[in-house]
Amino acid sequence: MKKVSYVEDPEKWLEEFTFSVRTKVRFSETDMFGHMNNTVPFIYFEEARIEFLKSIDAFQKESDPSGTIPVAADLQCDYHKQIYFDDVLSVAVKIHYVGNTSYDLHYLVKNEEGAVCLTGRGRIVQIDAESGKPISIPREIKRAYEHQVSVAKG
Amino acid sequence: MKKVSYVEDPEKWLEEFTFSVRTKVRFSETDMFGHMNNTVPFIYFEEARIEFLKSIDAFQKESDPSGTIPVAADLQCDYHKQIYFDDVLSVAVKIHYVGNTSYDLHYLVKNEEGAVCLTGRGRIVQIDAESGKPISIPREIKRAYEHQVSVAKG
Amino acid sequence: MKKVSYVEDPEKWLEEFTFSVRTKVRFSETDMFGHMNNTVPFIYFEEARIEFLKSIDAFQKESDPSGTIPVAADLQCDYHKQIYFDDVLSVAVKIHYVGNTSYDLHYLVKNEEGAVCLTGRGRIVQIDAESGKPISIPREIKRAYEHQVSVAKG
Amino acid sequence: MKKVSYVEDPEKWLEEFTFSVRTKVRFSETDMFGHMNNTVPFIYFEEARIEFLKSIDAFQKESDPSGTIPVAADLQCDYHKQIYFDDVLSVAVKIHYVGNTSYDLHYLVKNEEGAVCLTGRGRIVQIDAESGKPISIPREIKRAYEHQVSVAKG
């Protein structure tokens, strides 16, 4: 795996992922260079992110009564290995950082041979849908992060 | 132009289009067969449809106070000529039929050489966003259709 | 199920589907009207079409030595019931017609409650990638169609 | 403009962009949260990147006789201000770094009011399409970068 700025200890980093979804590269996601187009990983990241948030009860389909939604503050992706039509991918997600009004998620995409194809990260900010102001993140995120850290410590 | 079921008189049909938008085929809209992917025309149709509705004052960005939205009842596309990356296209729209709760739009896509690349059509139904029941279409659609017919008659 | 031009006997038509794939509506496939965008069904149709062709050994990833590819001649979709984020859909495909250089596929999309959400059809033409001329369709298509017909007859 | 890691001097950085393309947010690019979906900026970045490379004669539509293609090594985007349907955006690109086998492009997206909505960057590597090995980048990139630097110095 090539060096990326948001990963200090690659071996440890790779082991910390425990949640993933499976996806298959669609024909419509390829481009005329014959591989998966470079805009597609962010679709996979979003799909895995939402499934992860659902799994820890932290995803609200609609702005809840308090009227808050999660929005992307930033997103990044490193392309380690080319991906092709019909490749079956595992898209893994974990929480990397938790603040008061935002949190960071990290992403890892492997192919069926177990090769690292993509890595990524992004910050999510919880905002009030009307005012656009940052507000407290769902407590389920904090709980899931604490659980993740305690498991990692063994 | 090959024969399509929704066009009786091709020469007349082609002449009736007076509104169009210009678009350029994005790299991300190609696929590994080296041409524009077959799912893309419907994106162009939607873009042209909305610009057309805006031009006749019949597009509401958000469900208006009466809470109605236009939804697709059906859509079809005929592929006459292959389209490639970077092709500059004109996407034309016209009203073909107007009913009480629905209307038909027809589509024509030509490349810079003036060759017919795509034709299409689709019915739009105006519905009450909450109940999902069909309701009267905006009167601007009826007016635009009457105007179109009177212009065609000369 | 509302009446559509390409279905004569709805009950019989619905029963003839034996192949399907499962998909889940992505967040990025919704639009600001709060439902699945109307351009998305054609992505699902393509995904199911390719899986179907693979299942009968009639899909070549790359133009084979004889240099032929399948291209869409036309596509159409009827929207029967609104589809929302996170809906789990079954996307079924069957062969409806087989000619010398083209064939028709029909599509049926149901939600988890078994309700018909989308129906569709489209003609595929087999062409020589270089000349663009129609050529004989893969014999696997003809065989699969004959098999389908004989099964339907019981 | 909020602080981002790849911009040292925001005022200077903003001034260095001289190339941009115009785009309008499509309805199909929104999501059920009512704004542009977070996967869309990368489509705009690619569109602007290719137009930029074409403008300096450094884009080959097809792998040239020497068989090389540019591929994304990484991509990142910071979301500064929400973007909505029908927003008209200017998507600017500049070269930020030039190496032997790769180069960095920076991106800036503003709305019609001139507000910074998105910033981004990404490294492009020139590779041999068959072996996948990095090779020398087109000399047009180096020339354009030198020109850009000399202009900036005044």
XYZ file of C-alpha atoms in Angstrom:
616
model
C 0.000 0.000 0.000
C 1.426 3.385 -1.022
C 1.930 6.000 1.700
C -1.039 8.314 2.358
C -1.037 11.307 4.684
C -3.961 10.184 6.860
C -2.522 6.760 7.672
C 0.316 6.612 10.197
C 0.657 2.888 10.759
C -0.708 1.051 7.672
C -0.738 -2.405 9.261
C -2.674 -1.222 12.310
C -4.924 0.992 10.182
C -5.951 -1.877 7.896
C -6.791 -4.106 10.856
C -9.104 -1.585 12.508
C -11.868 -1.915 9.902
C -14.677 -4.186 11.093
C -17.627 -2.918 9.005
C -17.923 -3.262 5.242
C -20.410 -3.505 2.381
C -20.009 -5.380 -0.882
C -20.494 -3.772 -4.265
C -19.908 -4.719 -7.895
C -18.623 -2.243 -10.486
C -21.395 -1.385 -12.951
C -20.805 -1.076 -16.691
C -22.138 2.486 -16.518
C -19.405 3.259 -13.962
C -16.598 2.560 -16.437
C -15.208 5.109 -18.889
C -13.569 5.021 -22.321
C -10.149 4.349 -20.762
C -11.582 0.908 -19.991
C -11.583 1.123 -16.196
C -13.825 2.462 -13.409
C -14.137 6.248 -13.764
C -12.345 8.257 -11.047
C -15.576 9.948 -9.878
C -17.134 6.636 -8.762
C -15.288 5.915 -5.451
C -17.201 8.737 -3.767
C -20.478 6.985 -4.630
C -19.166 3.832 -2.958
C -17.922 5.833 0.039
C -21.362 7.401 0.485
C -23.124 4.046 0.186
C -20.824 2.438 2.779
C -21.003 5.507 5.057
C -24.791 5.408 5.200
C -24.901 1.642 5.784
C -22.362 2.120 8.580
C -24.371 4.936 10.179
C -27.525 2.820 9.905
C -25.712 -0.077 11.590
C -24.980 2.090 14.647
C -28.419 3.732 14.599
C -26.976 7.123 13.671
C -28.619 7.694 10.319
C -31.850 9.585 10.061
C -33.452 9.318 6.620
C -35.120 12.637 7.029
C -34.121 15.588 9.085
C -35.419 14.562 12.505
C -37.806 16.731 14.551
C -34.819 18.790 15.705
C -34.134 19.385 11.988
C -30.486 18.373 11.655
C -28.639 16.731 8.740
C -25.090 15.423 8.267
C -23.123 17.138 5.455
C -19.689 16.465 3.954
C -17.051 19.009 5.003
C -14.348 17.343 2.949
C -13.623 14.088 1.133
C -10.485 12.530 -0.278
C -9.540 9.371 -2.114
C -6.250 7.693 -2.999
C -6.226 5.363 -5.983
C -3.879 2.440 -5.238
C -4.820 -0.066 -7.913
C -6.942 0.157 -11.036
C -10.525 -1.098 -10.775
C -12.429 -2.635 -13.680
C -15.955 -3.490 -14.765
C -17.489 -6.367 -12.811
C -14.888 -6.238 -10.025
C -16.419 -7.248 -6.710
C -15.327 -4.828 -4.017
C -15.496 -4.677 -0.248
C -15.962 -1.083 0.934
C -15.018 -0.735 4.620
C -15.652 2.239 6.942
C -14.500 3.196 10.421
C -14.632 6.242 12.672
C -11.229 7.876 13.009
C -11.972 11.006 15.018
C -14.887 12.383 16.979
C -15.378 16.061 17.841
C -18.321 18.035 19.175
C -19.961 18.998 15.889
C -18.057 16.803 13.428
C -16.382 13.418 12.963
C -13.976 11.778 10.518
C -14.640 8.527 8.703
C -11.945 6.487 6.952
C -12.550 4.230 3.965
C -10.827 1.129 2.587
C -11.750 -0.594 -0.679
C -10.329 -4.008 -1.535
C -10.952 -6.284 -4.496
C -11.706 -10.013 -4.297
C -8.004 -10.870 -4.240
C -7.732 -8.748 -1.094
C -5.625 -6.065 -2.791
C -6.036 -2.491 -1.548
C -7.597 -0.540 -4.460
C -8.721 2.672 -2.761
C -8.289 4.399 0.571
C -10.020 7.562 1.667
C -11.293 9.789 4.422
C -13.714 12.612 4.985
C -15.143 14.848 7.688
C -18.871 14.967 8.349
C -20.406 17.980 10.069
C -23.826 17.828 11.701
C -25.747 21.006 10.865
C -29.105 22.581 11.564
C -30.872 22.258 8.201
C -32.412 25.727 8.419
C -29.654 27.881 9.862
C -26.769 25.835 8.421
C -25.010 26.139 11.807
C -22.991 23.192 13.192
C -24.615 21.376 16.098
C -23.801 18.366 18.305
C -23.254 15.105 16.449
C -25.536 12.141 17.275
C -24.429 10.501 20.529
C -24.525 7.128 18.724
C -21.372 8.215 16.866
C -19.532 8.928 20.110
C -20.655 5.620 21.581
C -19.601 3.679 18.490
C -16.198 5.389 18.540
C -15.645 4.586 22.218
C -16.620 0.984 21.559
C -14.260 0.823 18.589
C -11.374 2.212 20.641
C -11.990 -0.205 23.527
C -12.084 -3.161 21.114
C -8.850 -1.992 19.474
C -7.140 -1.880 22.880
C -8.235 -5.478 23.411
C -33.696 9.021 -39.510
C -34.905 5.507 -38.713
C -38.641 4.998 -38.187
C -39.910 5.430 -34.625
C -43.448 4.726 -33.418
C -44.126 8.200 -31.976
C -43.208 10.112 -35.150
C -45.696 10.019 -38.014
C -44.219 12.567 -40.384
C -40.458 12.832 -39.707
C -39.920 15.973 -41.804
C -42.739 17.870 -40.093
C -41.773 16.483 -36.689
C -38.177 17.682 -36.994
C -39.289 21.167 -37.995
C -41.585 21.660 -35.028
C -38.772 21.961 -32.473
C -38.046 25.580 -31.569
C -36.487 25.217 -28.105
C -33.138 23.569 -27.386
C -30.232 23.534 -24.977
C -26.587 22.790 -25.735
C -24.573 20.191 -23.881
C -21.172 18.548 -24.247
C -20.576 14.857 -23.530
C -18.524 14.457 -20.366
C -15.698 11.935 -20.035
C -17.517 10.421 -17.046
C -20.522 9.827 -19.341
C -18.589 7.443 -21.590
C -18.171 3.712 -20.952
C -15.583 1.063 -21.763
C -17.108 0.497 -25.218
C -15.647 3.933 -26.021
C -18.908 5.823 -26.548
C -21.541 7.632 -24.455
C -23.217 5.155 -22.119
C -26.843 4.344 -22.993
C -28.147 5.605 -19.625
C -27.012 9.188 -20.311
C -29.697 10.453 -22.793
C -32.260 10.545 -19.990
C -30.038 12.970 -18.073
C -29.954 15.228 -21.137
C -33.728 14.868 -21.616
C -34.320 15.931 -17.995
C -31.977 18.892 -18.307
C -33.667 20.099 -21.504
C -37.154 19.416 -20.102
C -36.555 21.575 -17.049
C -35.002 24.405 -19.075
C -38.010 24.236 -21.387
C -40.490 24.335 -18.502
C -38.572 27.271 -16.995
C -38.738 29.084 -20.343
C -42.546 28.931 -20.313
C -42.779 29.661 -16.577
C -44.092 26.182 -15.792
C -41.342 24.898 -13.544
C -41.582 25.260 -9.816
C -38.306 24.445 -8.064
C -40.108 23.381 -4.976
C -43.575 22.026 -4.531
C -45.620 25.220 -4.600
C -48.056 26.146 -1.801
C -50.630 23.826 -3.375
C -48.005 21.080 -3.000
C -47.825 19.633 -6.504
C -44.874 18.162 -8.422
C -44.388 16.851 -11.967
C -43.330 13.182 -12.189
C -42.336 10.968 -15.121
C -45.036 8.469 -16.126
C -42.901 6.993 -18.886
C -39.789 7.758 -20.921
C -38.332 6.331 -24.094
C -35.296 6.910 -26.246
C -34.245 5.758 -29.718
C -30.530 5.666 -30.474
C -29.998 6.707 -34.115
C -26.284 7.422 -34.218
C -23.453 6.728 -31.795
C -22.362 9.610 -29.559
C -18.817 10.080 -28.309
C -16.847 11.953 -25.667
C -16.645 15.697 -26.289
C -19.466 15.702 -28.841
C -21.395 18.958 -28.687
C -25.117 18.253 -28.769
C -28.287 20.263 -29.199
C -31.109 18.807 -27.094
C -34.499 20.047 -28.306
C -37.896 19.692 -26.605
C -41.496 20.314 -27.636
C -44.956 19.617 -26.286
C -46.702 16.906 -28.271
C -49.889 16.336 -26.330
C -51.745 18.058 -23.521
C -54.339 16.385 -21.294
C -55.984 17.392 -18.039
C -53.489 15.877 -15.597
C -50.627 14.975 -17.934
C -48.721 16.024 -21.040
C -46.241 14.494 -23.483
C -42.892 15.988 -24.378
C -40.828 14.943 -27.391
C -37.037 15.130 -27.586
C -34.536 15.488 -30.423
C -30.757 15.355 -30.026
C -28.476 16.361 -32.884
C -24.695 16.592 -33.073
C -22.724 19.532 -34.482
C -22.978 18.136 -38.003
C -26.759 18.294 -37.647
C -27.163 14.509 -37.654
C -30.025 13.060 -35.607
C -28.389 11.062 -32.777
C -31.319 10.491 -30.411
C -35.076 10.919 -30.412
C -37.380 10.365 -27.481
C -40.593 11.074 -25.710
C -42.180 10.844 -22.297
C -45.343 11.607 -20.389
C -45.295 13.875 -17.358
C -48.065 13.659 -14.770
C -48.731 16.443 -12.302
C -49.411 14.953 -8.874
C -50.255 16.086 -5.380
C -46.983 15.447 -3.519
C -48.734 14.105 -0.438
C -51.576 12.006 -1.793
C -49.793 11.026 -5.024
C -53.064 11.710 -6.902
C -52.985 13.309 -10.385
C -54.131 16.931 -10.513
C -54.483 19.624 -13.179
C -51.303 20.474 -15.061
C -50.008 24.074 -14.902
C -52.001 26.302 -17.260
C -48.701 27.570 -18.674
C -48.291 24.166 -20.371
C -51.685 24.481 -22.073
C -50.924 28.015 -23.161
C -47.517 27.065 -24.552
C -49.062 24.153 -26.446
C -51.770 26.353 -27.970
C -49.119 28.874 -28.985
C -46.991 26.103 -30.518
C -49.946 24.770 -32.495
C -50.918 28.221 -33.782
C -47.327 28.921 -34.876
C -47.175 25.535 -36.654
C -50.354 26.393 -38.565
C -48.653 29.618 -39.702
C -50.327 -2.602 -12.963
C -51.207 0.208 -15.394
C -51.537 -0.677 -19.074
C -48.350 -0.458 -21.164
C -48.121 -0.896 -24.919
C -45.561 -3.725 -24.889
C -47.510 -5.969 -22.519
C -50.533 -7.781 -23.945
C -51.431 -10.120 -21.130
C -50.098 -8.650 -17.850
C -50.669 -11.790 -15.769
C -48.832 -14.029 -18.216
C -46.134 -11.402 -18.797
C -45.355 -11.092 -15.097
C -45.056 -14.861 -14.718
C -42.550 -15.273 -17.526
C -39.668 -13.637 -15.664
C -37.297 -16.198 -14.163
C -34.050 -14.192 -13.905
C -33.519 -11.224 -11.598
C -30.876 -9.288 -9.695
C -31.262 -7.436 -6.416
C -30.296 -3.806 -5.941
C -30.737 -1.147 -3.266
C -31.459 2.492 -4.080
C -28.420 4.643 -3.282
C -28.665 8.045 -1.623
C -26.861 9.557 -4.624
C -29.661 8.172 -6.843
C -32.334 10.297 -5.153
C -33.172 13.885 -6.119
C -34.531 16.954 -4.362
C -38.123 15.763 -4.885
C -37.242 13.140 -2.267
C -37.514 10.039 -4.465
C -35.324 8.070 -6.894
C -34.470 10.272 -9.888
C -36.161 9.261 -13.157
C -32.835 8.702 -14.948
C -31.838 5.836 -12.619
C -34.019 2.919 -13.904
C -31.866 2.679 -17.032
C -28.801 2.057 -14.839
C -30.664 -0.801 -13.160
C -31.848 -2.143 -16.541
C -28.269 -2.180 -17.826
C -26.975 -3.901 -14.695
C -29.661 -6.600 -14.903
C -29.236 -6.975 -18.681
C -25.516 -7.666 -18.369
C -25.980 -10.117 -15.504
C -28.632 -11.885 -17.569
C -26.382 -12.051 -20.637
C -23.538 -13.371 -18.461
C -25.877 -16.020 -17.050
C -26.526 -17.393 -20.559
C -22.904 -16.974 -21.647
C -23.783 -14.239 -24.133
C -21.816 -11.328 -22.718
C -18.332 -10.590 -23.918
C -16.539 -8.040 -21.731
C -14.451 -6.886 -24.606
C -15.151 -6.955 -28.270
C -14.275 -10.557 -29.102
C -11.804 -11.487 -31.878
C -14.587 -10.999 -34.417
C -14.906 -7.462 -33.026
C -18.609 -7.211 -32.273
C -20.439 -5.353 -29.513
C -24.084 -5.116 -28.414
C -25.570 -1.585 -28.525
C -28.931 -0.191 -27.442
C -31.276 0.591 -30.349
C -34.002 1.847 -28.063
C -35.040 1.803 -24.417
C -38.237 2.634 -22.598
C -39.461 2.674 -19.031
C -42.873 3.018 -17.403
C -42.996 4.336 -13.850
C -45.776 2.523 -11.967
C -44.985 3.362 -8.364
C -42.620 5.817 -6.727
C -39.280 4.463 -5.528
C -37.391 5.850 -2.547
C -33.927 5.832 -0.985
C -32.979 2.483 0.542
C -35.746 0.564 -1.247
C -34.625 -2.974 -2.026
C -35.582 -3.852 -5.582
C -35.678 -6.982 -7.683
C -34.813 -6.198 -11.316
C -35.975 -8.998 -13.628
C -35.130 -9.523 -17.327
C -36.392 -11.801 -20.059
C -36.018 -12.159 -23.815
C -39.162 -11.112 -25.627
C -38.149 -11.287 -29.262
C -35.224 -12.641 -31.258
C -34.307 -11.544 -34.778
C -31.223 -12.046 -36.919
C -29.224 -9.000 -35.870
C -31.229 -7.807 -32.851
C -33.304 -8.915 -29.884
C -35.718 -7.368 -27.393
C -35.385 -7.603 -23.638
C -38.193 -6.816 -21.205
C -37.680 -5.536 -17.674
C -39.692 -5.732 -14.455
C -38.768 -3.977 -11.197
C -40.585 -4.830 -7.969
C -40.059 -3.594 -4.425
C -39.846 -5.774 -1.335
C -43.621 -5.750 -0.936
C -43.839 -7.287 -4.400
C -45.422 -4.178 -5.932
C -44.613 -3.429 -9.577
C -42.587 -0.192 -9.565
C -41.158 -0.124 -13.092
C -41.597 -1.987 -16.345
C -39.545 -1.526 -19.466
C -38.174 -2.869 -22.696
C -35.442 -2.237 -25.195
C -33.925 -3.558 -28.395
C -30.266 -4.568 -28.552
C -28.478 -4.685 -31.890
C -25.253 -6.604 -32.356
C -22.857 -4.523 -34.449
C -19.375 -4.768 -35.890
C -17.425 -2.329 -33.699
C -15.452 -0.919 -36.612
C -17.977 -0.651 -39.418
C -20.996 -0.100 -37.152
C -22.933 -2.568 -39.329
C -25.451 -4.983 -37.750
C -24.322 -8.602 -37.641
C -25.712 -11.894 -36.322
C -26.561 -11.947 -32.634
C -24.779 -14.497 -30.390
C -26.352 -17.944 -30.804
C -26.587 -18.167 -26.999
C -29.412 -15.594 -27.174
C -31.366 -17.728 -29.641
C -30.837 -20.829 -27.535
C -31.919 -19.071 -24.342
C -35.033 -17.759 -26.069
C -35.981 -21.213 -27.369
C -35.463 -22.638 -23.895
C -37.605 -19.886 -22.372
C -40.396 -20.508 -24.850
C -40.355 -24.270 -24.279
C -40.474 -23.775 -20.499
C -43.386 -21.331 -20.864
C -45.299 -23.943 -22.881
C -44.780 -26.355 -19.988
C -12.766 30.786 2.879
C -12.135 28.138 5.527
C -8.560 26.897 5.979
C -7.527 23.927 3.834
C -4.219 22.053 4.056
C -3.169 22.543 0.420
C -3.575 26.329 0.405
C -0.897 28.355 2.177
C -1.812 31.873 1.177
C -5.555 31.966 0.288
C -5.503 35.427 -1.276
C -2.579 34.578 -3.572
C -3.985 31.114 -4.280
C -7.353 32.487 -5.406
C -5.693 34.977 -7.743
C -3.589 32.396 -9.541
C -6.516 30.781 -11.373
C -6.803 31.987 -14.961
C -8.655 29.080 -16.601
C -12.243 28.096 -15.855
C -15.309 26.433 -17.326
C -18.949 27.201 -16.574
C -21.451 24.589 -15.517
C -25.005 24.517 -14.191
C -26.163 22.090 -11.497
C -28.495 19.480 -12.990
C -31.660 18.287 -11.266
C -30.299 14.737 -11.411
C -27.237 15.955 -9.465
C -29.297 16.901 -6.411
C -30.269 14.493 -3.624
C -33.141 14.157 -1.149
C -31.444 16.578 1.263
C -32.340 19.234 -1.325
C -28.822 20.205 -2.388
C -26.131 19.017 -4.830
C -25.011 15.515 -3.830
C -21.469 15.337 -2.408
C -20.267 12.956 -5.146
C -20.833 15.537 -7.906
C -17.831 17.908 -7.457
C -15.500 15.240 -8.821
C -17.499 15.172 -12.060
C -17.029 18.938 -12.347
C -13.326 18.639 -11.509
C -12.856 16.046 -14.270
C -14.752 18.158 -16.792
C -12.665 21.248 -15.988
C -9.419 19.238 -15.883
C -9.952 17.853 -19.379
C -10.936 21.249 -20.802
C -7.810 22.697 -19.209
C -5.571 19.955 -20.629
C -7.162 20.463 -24.052
C -6.506 24.206 -23.803
C -2.763 23.568 -23.393
C -2.720 20.752 -25.968
C -1.979 18.121 -23.339
C -5.047 15.918 -23.655
C -5.066 12.913 -25.906
C -8.538 11.473 -26.418
C -7.126 8.067 -27.025
C -3.943 6.526 -25.807
C -1.455 7.931 -28.333
C 0.863 5.686 -30.365
C 3.216 5.493 -27.388
C 0.190 4.120 -25.469
C 0.090 6.358 -22.406
C -2.886 7.615 -20.377
C -3.262 10.015 -17.441
C -4.800 8.463 -14.303
C -5.857 9.951 -10.968
C -3.467 9.124 -8.116
C -5.558 11.005 -5.582
C -8.371 13.546 -5.389
C -9.756 15.704 -2.612
C -12.514 18.242 -2.195
C -13.440 20.734 0.520
C -17.057 21.833 0.713
C -17.164 25.520 1.711
C -20.730 26.494 0.889
C -23.803 24.483 -0.032
C -24.657 24.228 -3.731
C -28.189 23.905 -5.069
C -30.075 22.899 -8.210
C -29.708 25.394 -11.058
C -26.722 27.160 -9.492
C -24.379 28.446 -12.181
C -20.797 27.633 -11.244
C -17.365 28.595 -12.477
C -14.943 25.669 -12.137
C -11.331 26.866 -12.274
C -8.143 24.783 -12.623
C -4.445 25.470 -12.326
C -1.213 23.486 -12.184
C 0.283 23.528 -8.707
C 3.212 21.148 -8.998
C 5.050 19.389 -11.790
C 7.210 16.289 -11.348
C 8.726 13.805 -13.792
C 5.876 11.322 -13.993
C 3.089 13.231 -12.220
C 1.597 16.666 -11.615
C -0.870 18.289 -9.228
C -3.913 20.285 -10.280
C -5.841 22.587 -7.957
C -9.550 23.360 -8.317
C -11.753 26.301 -7.308
C -15.531 26.421 -7.693
C -17.426 29.675 -7.213
C -21.120 30.476 -7.605
C -22.535 33.460 -9.486
C -22.211 35.692 -6.420
C -18.475 34.927 -6.460
C -18.612 32.929 -3.227
C -16.146 30.057 -2.863
C -18.250 26.864 -2.794
C -15.622 24.164 -3.338
C -11.857 23.868 -3.407
C -9.879 20.780 -4.310
C -6.735 19.193 -5.593
C -5.484 15.973 -7.078
C -2.399 14.311 -8.480
C -2.361 12.914 -12.006
C 0.141 10.236 -12.976
C 0.998 9.493 -16.585
C 1.187 5.742 -17.080
C 1.900 3.240 -19.822
C -1.561 1.791 -20.510
C -0.261 -1.758 -20.878
C 2.368 -2.073 -18.157
C 0.717 0.416 -15.779
C 4.190 1.887 -15.094
C 4.609 5.665 -14.619
C 6.263 7.483 -17.510
C 7.191 11.074 -18.372
C 4.308 13.540 -18.334
C 3.504 15.448 -21.556
C 5.982 18.311 -22.049
C 3.005 20.630 -22.633
C 2.244 20.365 -18.890
C 5.767 21.477 -17.982
C 5.607 24.344 -20.465
C 2.229 25.500 -19.187
C 3.486 25.391 -15.609
C 6.578 27.442 -16.449
C 4.385 29.964 -18.244
C 2.019 30.123 -15.270
C 4.922 30.712 -12.863
C 6.459 33.439 -15.034
C 3.099 35.220 -15.302
C 2.615 35.008 -11.534
C 6.024 36.620 -10.992
C 4.932 39.500 -13.253
